[in-house]
C-alpha positions as a Python dict, from the first residue, in 0.01 Angstrom:
ca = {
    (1, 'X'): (0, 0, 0),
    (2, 'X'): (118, -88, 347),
    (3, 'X'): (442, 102, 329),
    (4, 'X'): (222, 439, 216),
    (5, 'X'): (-59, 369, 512),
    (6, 'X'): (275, 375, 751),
    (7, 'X'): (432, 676, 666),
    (8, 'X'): (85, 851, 672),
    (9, 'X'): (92, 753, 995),
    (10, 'X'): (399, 851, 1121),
    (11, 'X'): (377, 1184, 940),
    (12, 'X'): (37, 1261, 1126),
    (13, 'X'): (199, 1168, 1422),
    (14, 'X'): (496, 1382, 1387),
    (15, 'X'): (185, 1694, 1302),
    (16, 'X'): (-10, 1579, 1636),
    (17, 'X'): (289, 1578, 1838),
    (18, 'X'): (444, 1957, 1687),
    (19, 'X'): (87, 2072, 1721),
    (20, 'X'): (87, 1960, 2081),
    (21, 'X'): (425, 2112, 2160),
    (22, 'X'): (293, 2389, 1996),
    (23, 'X'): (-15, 2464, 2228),
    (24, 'X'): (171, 2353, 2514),
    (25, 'X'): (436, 2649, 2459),
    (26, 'X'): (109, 2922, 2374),
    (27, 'X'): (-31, 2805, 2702),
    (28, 'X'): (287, 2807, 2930),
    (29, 'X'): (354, 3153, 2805),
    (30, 'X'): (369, 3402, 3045),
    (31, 'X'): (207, 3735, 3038),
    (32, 'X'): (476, 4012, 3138),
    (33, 'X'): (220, 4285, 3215),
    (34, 'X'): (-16, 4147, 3495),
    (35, 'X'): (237, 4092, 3755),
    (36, 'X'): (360, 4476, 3729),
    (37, 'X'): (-2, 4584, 3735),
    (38, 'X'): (-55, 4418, 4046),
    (39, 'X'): (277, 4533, 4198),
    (40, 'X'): (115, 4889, 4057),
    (41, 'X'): (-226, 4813, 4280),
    (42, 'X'): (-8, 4688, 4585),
    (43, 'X'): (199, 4966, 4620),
    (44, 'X'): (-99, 5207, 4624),
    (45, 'X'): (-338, 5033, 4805),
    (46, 'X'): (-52, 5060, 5079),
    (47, 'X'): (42, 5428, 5003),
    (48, 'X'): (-327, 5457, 5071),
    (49, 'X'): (-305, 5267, 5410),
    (50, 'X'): (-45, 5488, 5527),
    (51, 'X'): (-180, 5795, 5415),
    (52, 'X'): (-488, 5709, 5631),
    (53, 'X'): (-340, 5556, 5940),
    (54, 'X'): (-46, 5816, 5982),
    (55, 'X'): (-273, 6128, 5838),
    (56, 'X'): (-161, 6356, 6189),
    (57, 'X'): (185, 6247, 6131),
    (58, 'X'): (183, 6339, 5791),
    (59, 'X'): (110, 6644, 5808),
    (60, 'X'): (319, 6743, 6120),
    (61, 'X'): (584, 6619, 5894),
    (62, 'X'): (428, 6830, 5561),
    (63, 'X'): (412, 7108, 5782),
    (64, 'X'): (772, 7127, 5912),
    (65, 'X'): (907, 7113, 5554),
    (66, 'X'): (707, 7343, 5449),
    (67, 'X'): (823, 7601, 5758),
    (68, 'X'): (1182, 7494, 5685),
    (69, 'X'): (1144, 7601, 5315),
    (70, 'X'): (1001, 7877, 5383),
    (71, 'X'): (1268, 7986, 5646),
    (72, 'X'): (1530, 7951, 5361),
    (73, 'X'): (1368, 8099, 5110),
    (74, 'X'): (1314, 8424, 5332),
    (75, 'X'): (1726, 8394, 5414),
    (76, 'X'): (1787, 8353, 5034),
    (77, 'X'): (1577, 8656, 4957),
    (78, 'X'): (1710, 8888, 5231),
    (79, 'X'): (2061, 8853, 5066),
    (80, 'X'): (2380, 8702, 5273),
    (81, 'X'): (2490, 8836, 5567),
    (82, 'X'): (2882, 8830, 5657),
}
């Protein structure tokens, strides 16, 4: 009787302890997608920022591309000169 009492023991050990190593590895696991939704959030909130702070600069900036574009689109539709 003793000897069966002993290994009942030792076997519900062995299932408490793989159990435990079991929930420890479920709760250590780490979730891939929050970090790159909060790198997502970051990076706008501070696109945002500068969109607001520099909004004069931007579209100096917007506007001078959009001048130079046009410039070579009217030299491209002209036809080349020699």
């Amino acid at each position: 009787m003793g000897m069966k009492i002993k290994r009942q023991v030792i076997v519900c050990g062995m299932r408490a302890r793989k159990a435990a190593e079991s929930l420890l590895a479920k709760g250590m696991k780490k979730e891939a997608g929050i970090d790159g939704i909060l790198v997502t959030v970051g990076l706008c909130v501070i696109a945002l920022l500068l969109c607001v702070v520099m909004k004069d600069s931007l579209t100096t900036f917007i506007q001078t591309v959009v001048k130079a574009l046009t410039d070579e689109a009217q030299k491209l539709l002209t036809g080349v000169t020699p």
